[in-house]
Tab-separated table of C-alpha atoms in Angstrom:
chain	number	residue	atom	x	y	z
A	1	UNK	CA	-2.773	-93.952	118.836
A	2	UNK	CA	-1.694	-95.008	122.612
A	3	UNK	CA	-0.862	-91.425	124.353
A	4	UNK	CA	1.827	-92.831	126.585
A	5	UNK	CA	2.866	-89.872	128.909
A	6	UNK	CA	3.799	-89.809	132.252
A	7	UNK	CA	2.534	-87.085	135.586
A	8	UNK	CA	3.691	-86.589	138.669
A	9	UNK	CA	2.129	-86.388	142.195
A	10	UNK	CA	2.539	-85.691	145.138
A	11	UNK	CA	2.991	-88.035	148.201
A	12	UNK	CA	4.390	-85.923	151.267
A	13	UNK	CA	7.732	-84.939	150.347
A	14	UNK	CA	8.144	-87.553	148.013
A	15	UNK	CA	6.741	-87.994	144.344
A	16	UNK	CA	5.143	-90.555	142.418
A	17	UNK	CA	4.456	-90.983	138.770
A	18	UNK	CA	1.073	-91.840	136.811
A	19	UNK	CA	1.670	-93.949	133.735
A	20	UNK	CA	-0.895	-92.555	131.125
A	21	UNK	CA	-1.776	-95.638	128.921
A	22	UNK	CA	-4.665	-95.600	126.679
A	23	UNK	CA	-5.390	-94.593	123.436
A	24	UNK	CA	-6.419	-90.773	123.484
A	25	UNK	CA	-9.187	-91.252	120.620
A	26	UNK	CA	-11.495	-93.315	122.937
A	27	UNK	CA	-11.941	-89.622	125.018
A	28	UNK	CA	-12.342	-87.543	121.964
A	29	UNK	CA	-14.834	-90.139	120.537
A	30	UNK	CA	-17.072	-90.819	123.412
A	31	UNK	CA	-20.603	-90.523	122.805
A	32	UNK	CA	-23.500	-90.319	125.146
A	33	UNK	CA	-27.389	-90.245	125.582
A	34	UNK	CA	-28.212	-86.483	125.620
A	35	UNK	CA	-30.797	-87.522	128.515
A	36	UNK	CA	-28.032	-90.025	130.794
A	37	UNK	CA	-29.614	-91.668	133.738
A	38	UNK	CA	-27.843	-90.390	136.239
A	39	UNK	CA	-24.495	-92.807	137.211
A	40	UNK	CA	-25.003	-94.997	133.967
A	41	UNK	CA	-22.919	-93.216	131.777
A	42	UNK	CA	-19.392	-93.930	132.125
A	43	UNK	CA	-16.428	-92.720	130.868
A	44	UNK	CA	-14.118	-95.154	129.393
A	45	UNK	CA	-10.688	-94.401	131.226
A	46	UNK	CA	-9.719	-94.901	135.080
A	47	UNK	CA	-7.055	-94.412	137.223
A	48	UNK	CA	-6.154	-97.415	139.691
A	49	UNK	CA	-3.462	-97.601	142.439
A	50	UNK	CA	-2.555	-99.990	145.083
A	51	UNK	CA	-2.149	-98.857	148.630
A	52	UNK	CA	-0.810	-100.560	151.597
A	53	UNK	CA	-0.237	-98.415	154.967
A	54	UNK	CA	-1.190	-95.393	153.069
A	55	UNK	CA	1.434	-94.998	150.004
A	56	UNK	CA	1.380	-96.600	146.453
A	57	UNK	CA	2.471	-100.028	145.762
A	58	UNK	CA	3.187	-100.525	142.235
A	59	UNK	CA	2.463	-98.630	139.507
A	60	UNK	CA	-0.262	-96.185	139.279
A	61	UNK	CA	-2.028	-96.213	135.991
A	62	UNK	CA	-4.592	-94.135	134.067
A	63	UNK	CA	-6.214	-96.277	131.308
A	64	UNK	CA	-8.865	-98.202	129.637
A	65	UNK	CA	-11.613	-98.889	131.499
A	66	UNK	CA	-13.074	-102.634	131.732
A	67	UNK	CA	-13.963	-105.532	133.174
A	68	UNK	CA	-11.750	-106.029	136.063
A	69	UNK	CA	-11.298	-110.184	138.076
A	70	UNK	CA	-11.927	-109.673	142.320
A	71	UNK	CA	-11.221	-112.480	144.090
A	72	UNK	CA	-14.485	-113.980	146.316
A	73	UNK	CA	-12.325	-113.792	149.288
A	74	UNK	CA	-11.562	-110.045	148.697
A	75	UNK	CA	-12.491	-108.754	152.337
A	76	UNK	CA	-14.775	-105.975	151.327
A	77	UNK	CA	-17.364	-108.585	149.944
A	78	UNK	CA	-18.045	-110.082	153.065
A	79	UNK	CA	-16.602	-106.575	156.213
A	80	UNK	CA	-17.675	-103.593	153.621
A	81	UNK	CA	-14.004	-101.875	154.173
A	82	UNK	CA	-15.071	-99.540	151.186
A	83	UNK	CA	-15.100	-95.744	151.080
A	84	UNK	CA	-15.919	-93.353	148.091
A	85	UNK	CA	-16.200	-89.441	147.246
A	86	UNK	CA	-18.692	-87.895	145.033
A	87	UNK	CA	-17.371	-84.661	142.953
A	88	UNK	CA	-18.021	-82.973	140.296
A	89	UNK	CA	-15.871	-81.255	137.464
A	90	UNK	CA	-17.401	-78.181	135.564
A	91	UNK	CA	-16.647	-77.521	131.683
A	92	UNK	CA	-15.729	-73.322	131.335
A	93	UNK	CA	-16.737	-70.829	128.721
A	94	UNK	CA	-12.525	-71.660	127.930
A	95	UNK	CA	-13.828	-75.390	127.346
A	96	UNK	CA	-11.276	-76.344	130.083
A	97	UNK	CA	-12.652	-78.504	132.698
A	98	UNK	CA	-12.823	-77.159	136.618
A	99	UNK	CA	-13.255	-79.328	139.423
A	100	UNK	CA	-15.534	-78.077	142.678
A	101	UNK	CA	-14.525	-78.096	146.382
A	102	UNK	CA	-11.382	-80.796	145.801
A	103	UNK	CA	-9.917	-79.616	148.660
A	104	UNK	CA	-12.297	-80.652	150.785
A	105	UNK	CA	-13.220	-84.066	149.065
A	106	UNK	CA	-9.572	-85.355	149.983
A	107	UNK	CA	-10.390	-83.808	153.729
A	108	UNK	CA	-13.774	-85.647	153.861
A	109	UNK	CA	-12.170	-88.692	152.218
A	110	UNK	CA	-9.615	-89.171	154.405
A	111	UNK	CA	-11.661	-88.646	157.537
A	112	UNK	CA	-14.255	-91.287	155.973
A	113	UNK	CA	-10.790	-93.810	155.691
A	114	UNK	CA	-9.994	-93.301	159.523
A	115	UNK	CA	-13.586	-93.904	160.568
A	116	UNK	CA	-13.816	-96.893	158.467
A	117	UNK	CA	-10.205	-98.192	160.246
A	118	UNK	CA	-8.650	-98.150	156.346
A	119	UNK	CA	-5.297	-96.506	155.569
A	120	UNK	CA	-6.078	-93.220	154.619
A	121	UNK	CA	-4.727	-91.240	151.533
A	122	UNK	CA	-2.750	-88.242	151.646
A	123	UNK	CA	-4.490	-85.270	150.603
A	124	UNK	CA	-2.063	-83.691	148.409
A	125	UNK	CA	-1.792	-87.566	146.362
A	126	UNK	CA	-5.662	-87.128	146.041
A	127	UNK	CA	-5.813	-83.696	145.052
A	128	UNK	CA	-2.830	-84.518	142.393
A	129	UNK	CA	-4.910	-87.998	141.431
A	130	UNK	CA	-7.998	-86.377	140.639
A	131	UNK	CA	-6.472	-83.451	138.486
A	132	UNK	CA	-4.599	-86.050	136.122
A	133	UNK	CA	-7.496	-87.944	135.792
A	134	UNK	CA	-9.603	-84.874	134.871
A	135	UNK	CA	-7.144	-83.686	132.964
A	136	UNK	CA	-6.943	-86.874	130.660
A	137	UNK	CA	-10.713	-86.005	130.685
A	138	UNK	CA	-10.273	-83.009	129.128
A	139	UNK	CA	-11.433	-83.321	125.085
A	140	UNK	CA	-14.798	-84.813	126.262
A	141	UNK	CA	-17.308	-83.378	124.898
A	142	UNK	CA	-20.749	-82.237	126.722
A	143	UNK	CA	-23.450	-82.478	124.794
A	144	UNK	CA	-25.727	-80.215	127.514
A	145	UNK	CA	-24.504	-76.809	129.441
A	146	UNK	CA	-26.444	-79.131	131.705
A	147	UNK	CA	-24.089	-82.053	131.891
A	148	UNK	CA	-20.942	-82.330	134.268
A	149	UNK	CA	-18.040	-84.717	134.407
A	150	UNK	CA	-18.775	-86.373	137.984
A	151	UNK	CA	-15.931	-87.986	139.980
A	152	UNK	CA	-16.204	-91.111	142.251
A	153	UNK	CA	-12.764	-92.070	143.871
A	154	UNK	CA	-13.135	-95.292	145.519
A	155	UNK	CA	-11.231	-97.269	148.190
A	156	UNK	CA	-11.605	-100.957	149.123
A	157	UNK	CA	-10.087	-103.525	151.128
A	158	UNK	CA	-8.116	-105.565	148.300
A	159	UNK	CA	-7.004	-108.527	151.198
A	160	UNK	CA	-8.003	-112.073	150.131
A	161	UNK	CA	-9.225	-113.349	153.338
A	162	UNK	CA	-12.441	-114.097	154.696
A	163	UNK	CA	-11.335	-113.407	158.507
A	164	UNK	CA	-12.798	-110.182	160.502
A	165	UNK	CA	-10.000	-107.345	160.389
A	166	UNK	CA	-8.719	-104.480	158.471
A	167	UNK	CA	-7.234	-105.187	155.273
A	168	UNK	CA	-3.522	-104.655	154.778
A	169	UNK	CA	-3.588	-103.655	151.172
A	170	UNK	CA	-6.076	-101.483	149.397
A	171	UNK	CA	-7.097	-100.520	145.946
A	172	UNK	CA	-7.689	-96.660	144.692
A	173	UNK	CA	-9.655	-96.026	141.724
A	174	UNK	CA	-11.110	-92.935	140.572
A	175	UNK	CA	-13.840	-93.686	138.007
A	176	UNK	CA	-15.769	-90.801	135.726
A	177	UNK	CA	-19.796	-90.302	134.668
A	178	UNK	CA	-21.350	-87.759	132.535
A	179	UNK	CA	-24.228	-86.473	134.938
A	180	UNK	CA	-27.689	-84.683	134.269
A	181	UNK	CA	-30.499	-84.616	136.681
A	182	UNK	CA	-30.015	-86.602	139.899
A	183	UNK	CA	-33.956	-86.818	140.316
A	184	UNK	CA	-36.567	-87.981	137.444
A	185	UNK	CA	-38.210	-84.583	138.450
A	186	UNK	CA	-35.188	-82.824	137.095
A	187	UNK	CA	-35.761	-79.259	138.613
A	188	UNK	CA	-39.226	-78.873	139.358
A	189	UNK	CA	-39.038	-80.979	142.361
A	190	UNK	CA	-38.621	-84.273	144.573
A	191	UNK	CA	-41.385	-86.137	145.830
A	192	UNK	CA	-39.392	-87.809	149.745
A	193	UNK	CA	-40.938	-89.811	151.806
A	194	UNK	CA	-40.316	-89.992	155.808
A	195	UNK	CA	-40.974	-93.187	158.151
A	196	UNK	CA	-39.838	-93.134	161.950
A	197	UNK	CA	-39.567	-97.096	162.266
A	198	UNK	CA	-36.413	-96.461	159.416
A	199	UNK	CA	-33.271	-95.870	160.913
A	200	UNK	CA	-30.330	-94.693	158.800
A	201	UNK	CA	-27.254	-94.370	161.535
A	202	UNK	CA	-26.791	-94.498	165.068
A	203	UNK	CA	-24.601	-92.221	167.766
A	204	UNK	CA	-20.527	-93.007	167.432
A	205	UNK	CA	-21.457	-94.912	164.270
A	206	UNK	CA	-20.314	-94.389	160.925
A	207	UNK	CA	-23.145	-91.972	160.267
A	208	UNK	CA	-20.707	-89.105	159.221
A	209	UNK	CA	-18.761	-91.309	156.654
A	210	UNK	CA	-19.044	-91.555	153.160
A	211	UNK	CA	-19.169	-95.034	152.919
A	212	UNK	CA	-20.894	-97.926	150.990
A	213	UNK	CA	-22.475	-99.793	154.489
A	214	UNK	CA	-24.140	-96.127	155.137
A	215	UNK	CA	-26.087	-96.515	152.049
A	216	UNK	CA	-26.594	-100.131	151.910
A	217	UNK	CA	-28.810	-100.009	155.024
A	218	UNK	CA	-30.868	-96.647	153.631
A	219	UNK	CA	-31.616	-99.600	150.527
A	220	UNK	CA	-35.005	-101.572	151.933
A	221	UNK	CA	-36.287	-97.593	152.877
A	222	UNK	CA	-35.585	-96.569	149.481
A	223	UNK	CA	-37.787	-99.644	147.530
A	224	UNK	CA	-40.547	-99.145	150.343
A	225	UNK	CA	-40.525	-95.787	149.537
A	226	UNK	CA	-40.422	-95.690	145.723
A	227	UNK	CA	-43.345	-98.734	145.438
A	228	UNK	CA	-45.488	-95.725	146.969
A	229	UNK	CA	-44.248	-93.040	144.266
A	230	UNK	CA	-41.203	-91.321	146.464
A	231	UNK	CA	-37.920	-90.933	144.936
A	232	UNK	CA	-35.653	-90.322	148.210
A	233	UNK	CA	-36.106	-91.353	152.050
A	234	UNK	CA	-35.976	-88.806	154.555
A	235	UNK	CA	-34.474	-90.045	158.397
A	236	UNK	CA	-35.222	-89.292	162.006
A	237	UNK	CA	-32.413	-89.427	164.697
A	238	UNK	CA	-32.208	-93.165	165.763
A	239	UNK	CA	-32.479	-92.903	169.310
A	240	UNK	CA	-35.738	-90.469	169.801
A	241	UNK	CA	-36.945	-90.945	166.428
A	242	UNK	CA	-37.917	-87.140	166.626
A	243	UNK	CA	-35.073	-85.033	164.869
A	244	UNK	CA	-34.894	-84.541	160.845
A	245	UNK	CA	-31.528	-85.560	159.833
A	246	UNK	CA	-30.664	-85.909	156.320
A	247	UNK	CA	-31.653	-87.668	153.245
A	248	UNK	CA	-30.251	-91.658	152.248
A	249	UNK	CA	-28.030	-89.440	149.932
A	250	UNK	CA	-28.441	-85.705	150.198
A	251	UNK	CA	-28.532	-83.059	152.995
A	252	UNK	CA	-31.773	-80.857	154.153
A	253	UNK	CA	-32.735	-77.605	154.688
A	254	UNK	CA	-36.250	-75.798	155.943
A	255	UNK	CA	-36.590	-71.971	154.734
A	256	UNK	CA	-39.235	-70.723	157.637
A	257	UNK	CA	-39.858	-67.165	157.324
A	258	UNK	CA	-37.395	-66.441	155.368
A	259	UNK	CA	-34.795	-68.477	157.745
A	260	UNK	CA	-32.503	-71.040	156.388
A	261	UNK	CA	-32.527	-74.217	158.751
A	262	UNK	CA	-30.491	-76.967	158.561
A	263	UNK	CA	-29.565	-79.801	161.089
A	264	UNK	CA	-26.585	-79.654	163.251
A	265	UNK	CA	-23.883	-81.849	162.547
A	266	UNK	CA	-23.833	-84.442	165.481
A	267	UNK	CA	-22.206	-87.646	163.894
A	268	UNK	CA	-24.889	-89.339	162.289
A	269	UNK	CA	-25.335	-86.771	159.556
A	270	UNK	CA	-22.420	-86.405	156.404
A	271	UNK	CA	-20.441	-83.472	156.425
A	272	UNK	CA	-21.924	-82.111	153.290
A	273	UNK	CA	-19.770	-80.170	150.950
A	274	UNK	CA	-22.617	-78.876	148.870
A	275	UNK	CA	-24.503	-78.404	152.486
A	276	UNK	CA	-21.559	-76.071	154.128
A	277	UNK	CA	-21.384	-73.981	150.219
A	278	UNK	CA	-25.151	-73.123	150.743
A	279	UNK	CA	-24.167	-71.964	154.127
A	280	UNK	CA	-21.808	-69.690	153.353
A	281	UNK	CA	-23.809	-68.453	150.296
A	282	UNK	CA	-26.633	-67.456	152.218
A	283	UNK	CA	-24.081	-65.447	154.338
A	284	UNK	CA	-22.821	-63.963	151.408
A	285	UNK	CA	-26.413	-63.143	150.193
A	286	UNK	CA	-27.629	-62.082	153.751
A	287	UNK	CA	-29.794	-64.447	154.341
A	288	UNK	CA	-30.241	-65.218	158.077
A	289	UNK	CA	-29.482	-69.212	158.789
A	290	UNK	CA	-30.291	-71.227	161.805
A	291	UNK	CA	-28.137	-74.411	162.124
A	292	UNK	CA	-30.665	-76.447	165.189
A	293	UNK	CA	-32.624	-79.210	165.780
A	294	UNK	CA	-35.511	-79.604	163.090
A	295	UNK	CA	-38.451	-81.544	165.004
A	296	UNK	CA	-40.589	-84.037	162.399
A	297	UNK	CA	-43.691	-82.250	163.881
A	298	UNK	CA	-42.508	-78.994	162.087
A	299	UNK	CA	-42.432	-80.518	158.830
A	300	UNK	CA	-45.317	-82.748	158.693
A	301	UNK	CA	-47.227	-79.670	160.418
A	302	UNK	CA	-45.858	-76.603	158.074
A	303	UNK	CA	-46.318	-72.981	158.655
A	304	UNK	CA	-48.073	-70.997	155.532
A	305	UNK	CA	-44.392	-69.814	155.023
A	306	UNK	CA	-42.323	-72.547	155.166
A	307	UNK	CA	-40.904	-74.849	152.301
A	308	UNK	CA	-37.773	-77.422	151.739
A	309	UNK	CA	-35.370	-79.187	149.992
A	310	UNK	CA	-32.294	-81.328	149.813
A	311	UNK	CA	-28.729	-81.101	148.525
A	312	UNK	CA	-25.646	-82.682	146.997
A	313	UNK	CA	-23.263	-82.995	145.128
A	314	UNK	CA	-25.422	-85.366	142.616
A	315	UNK	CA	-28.310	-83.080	143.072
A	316	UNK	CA	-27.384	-79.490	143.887
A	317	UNK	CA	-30.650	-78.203	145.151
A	318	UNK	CA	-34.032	-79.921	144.370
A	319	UNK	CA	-37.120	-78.441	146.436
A	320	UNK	CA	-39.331	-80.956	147.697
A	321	UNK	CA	-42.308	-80.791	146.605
A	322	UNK	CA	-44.365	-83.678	148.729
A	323	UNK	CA	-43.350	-84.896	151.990
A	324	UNK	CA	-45.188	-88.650	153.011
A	325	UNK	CA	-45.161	-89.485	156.356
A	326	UNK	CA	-45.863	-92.621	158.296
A	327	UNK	CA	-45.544	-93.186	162.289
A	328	UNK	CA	-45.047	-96.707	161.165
A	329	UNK	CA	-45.341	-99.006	158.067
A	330	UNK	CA	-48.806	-99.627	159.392
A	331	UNK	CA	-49.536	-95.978	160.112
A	332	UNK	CA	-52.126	-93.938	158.281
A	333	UNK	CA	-49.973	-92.563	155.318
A	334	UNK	CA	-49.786	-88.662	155.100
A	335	UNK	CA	-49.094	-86.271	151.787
A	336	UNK	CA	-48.083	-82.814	152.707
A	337	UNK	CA	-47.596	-80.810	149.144
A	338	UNK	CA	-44.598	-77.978	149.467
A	339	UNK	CA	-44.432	-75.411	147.485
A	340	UNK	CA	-41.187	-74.178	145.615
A	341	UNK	CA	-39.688	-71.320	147.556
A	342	UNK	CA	-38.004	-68.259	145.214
A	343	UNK	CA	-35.006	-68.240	147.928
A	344	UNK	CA	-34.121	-72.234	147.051
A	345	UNK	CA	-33.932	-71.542	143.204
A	346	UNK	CA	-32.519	-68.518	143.888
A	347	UNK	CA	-29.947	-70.331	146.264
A	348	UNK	CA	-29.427	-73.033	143.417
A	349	UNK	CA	-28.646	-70.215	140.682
A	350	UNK	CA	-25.888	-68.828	142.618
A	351	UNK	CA	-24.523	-72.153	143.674
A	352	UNK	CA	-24.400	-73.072	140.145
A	353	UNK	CA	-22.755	-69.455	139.341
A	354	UNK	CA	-19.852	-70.755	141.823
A	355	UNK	CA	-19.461	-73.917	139.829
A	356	UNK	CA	-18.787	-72.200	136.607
A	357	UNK	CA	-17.038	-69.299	137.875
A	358	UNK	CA	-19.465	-66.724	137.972
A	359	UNK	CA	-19.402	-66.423	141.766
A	360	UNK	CA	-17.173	-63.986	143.682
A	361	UNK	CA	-16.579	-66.988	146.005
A	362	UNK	CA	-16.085	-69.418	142.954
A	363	UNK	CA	-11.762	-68.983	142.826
A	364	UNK	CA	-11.574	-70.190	146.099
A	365	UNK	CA	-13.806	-73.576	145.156
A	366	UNK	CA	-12.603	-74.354	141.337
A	367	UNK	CA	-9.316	-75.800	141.105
């Protein structure tokens, strides 16, 4: 049967309702792959909401997902005014469905909109979005204590005109995927590959927002590197080409000694959610952090104690286990082997402990 009911969010002082329209079955029915490629499974509802100078215009609707008709002159074909969030929602003991860090998705999200010169969302509307829509998630079934619900809101230009500006009108959707393993290594490890003539973002750029052009450049890196076996790029600062950044997707860190080390935030690099938990983790766990300037020399020249690996939300933590380097795309090609380092799965078994509420940090992450 349609479940027709109606929710309420919040839009400053004001509030708005979400028309739930689709027929409840198609949740409680959906069936997956119990090994999903990661982003290919998705769930078959979505919420959608048109936005023009920030607020709602129309209806906002929670419902079938399909097939929907964009116009060739929509303005985010041809300027890439588009924006997204990656979350993740975490099923309890209860069966109830928690989602991770919302807060400070709608922070990021927003800050990703004003870089990008869109109209950004108020937080409390998507805070309130993304609960209804997990909440009309809620009889999924997870076929693997492995398996999440993961979350992509979205924002695009919606304008039909092909003429250089920002759009006037914009279109929310929050679309859902049943996630395993981000890499085909699952968690032994992540082979990343590292190239100084690749650049992924520049000084005063748009380096620090989440944003589609971000990763659409990080795209002829990626096939390079996976036609020589690597599964993720890693990038140098664009001006000196000397200075580890992050991933095309994910955050790094270096454990040196028993030292966490992680890049400085300067810009270029994403504010990563899953990058600032680890932080405070390891200050939770004691574990002494540096937050500096990681010279390529230091990784492609390792100390007996040293190891890494990246983070996300998609990925949590996956050590690296081979680093290739090239000075060029005619340079010699180098294989350093890493090991995996006890502190990064011990790291990734308490970060996992905060998603499902086994953390004492976890009630001030889960909402």
């Amino acid at each position: 049967m349609m479940w027709l009911r109606k929710s309420l969010v919040r839009i400053g002082k004001d509030r708005r309702v979400i028309n739930l329209e689709f027929d409840k079955s198609i949740i409680k029915n959906f069936q997956y792959s119990d090994t999903p490629d990661f982003g290919s499974v998705q769930v078959p509802i979505v919420l959608k909401s048109l936005h023009s100078e920030g607020k709602p215009k129309g209806n906002i609707t929670i419902g079938p997902n399909g097939d929907y008709k964009i116009s060739s002159f929509n303005s985010t074909l041809h300027y890439g005014q588009s924006i997204f969030e990656g979350l993740k929602a975490y099923k309890m003991e209860n069966g109830k469905f928690k989602i991770f860090r919302l807060k400070d998705a709608a922070r990021r999200f927003r800050r990703s909109a004003q870089i990008m010169g869109m109209s950004a969302l108020d937080e409390d509307f998507f805070i309130d979005c993304v609960k209804s829509y997990v909440e009309s998630c809620s009889e999924l079934e997870l076929t693997s204590k492995e398996h999440s619900l993961y979350l992509r809101p979205l924002l695009y230009a919606n304008d039909s005109i092909i003429k250089v500006r920002a759009s006037s009108e914009y279109q929310f959707v929050i679309m859902g995927s049943i996630v395993g393993s981000y890499f085909s290594g699952g968690k032994v490890g992540a082979k990343v590959y590292c190239n100084r003539q690749f650049v992924r973002a520049f000084p005063h750029g748009t380096g620090e927002a989440k944003t589609a052009a971000n990763y659409a450049i990080s795209l002829p890196a990626l096939k390079h590197a996976t036609s020589l076996g690597f599964e993720q790029v890693l990038y140098l600062d664009a001006l000196k080409k000397e200075n580890v950044e992050e991933l095309g997707g994910m955050n790094f860190f270096m454990i040196k000694n028993g030292t966490l080390v992680t890049p400085k935030l300067s810009g270029t690099i994403l504010h990563g959610i899953t990058r600032d938990t680890i932080l405070e983790l390891a200050k939770h766990l004691d574990i002494p952090t540096e937050v500096r300037d990681i010279n390529y020399k230091e990784i492609i020249e390792p100390s007996e104690n040293q190891s890494i690996f990246a983070c996300g939300t998609a990925a949590t933590i996956v050590p690296i286990i081979e680093l290739g380097f090239q000075e060029s795309l005619e340079g010699q090609l180098k294989r350093i082997e890493y090991p995996v380092d006890p502190l990064a799965i011990k790291l990734r078994e308490h970060l996992v402990d905060c998603h499902y509420n086994k953390s004492p940090l976890s009630d001030k992450w889960l909402s």
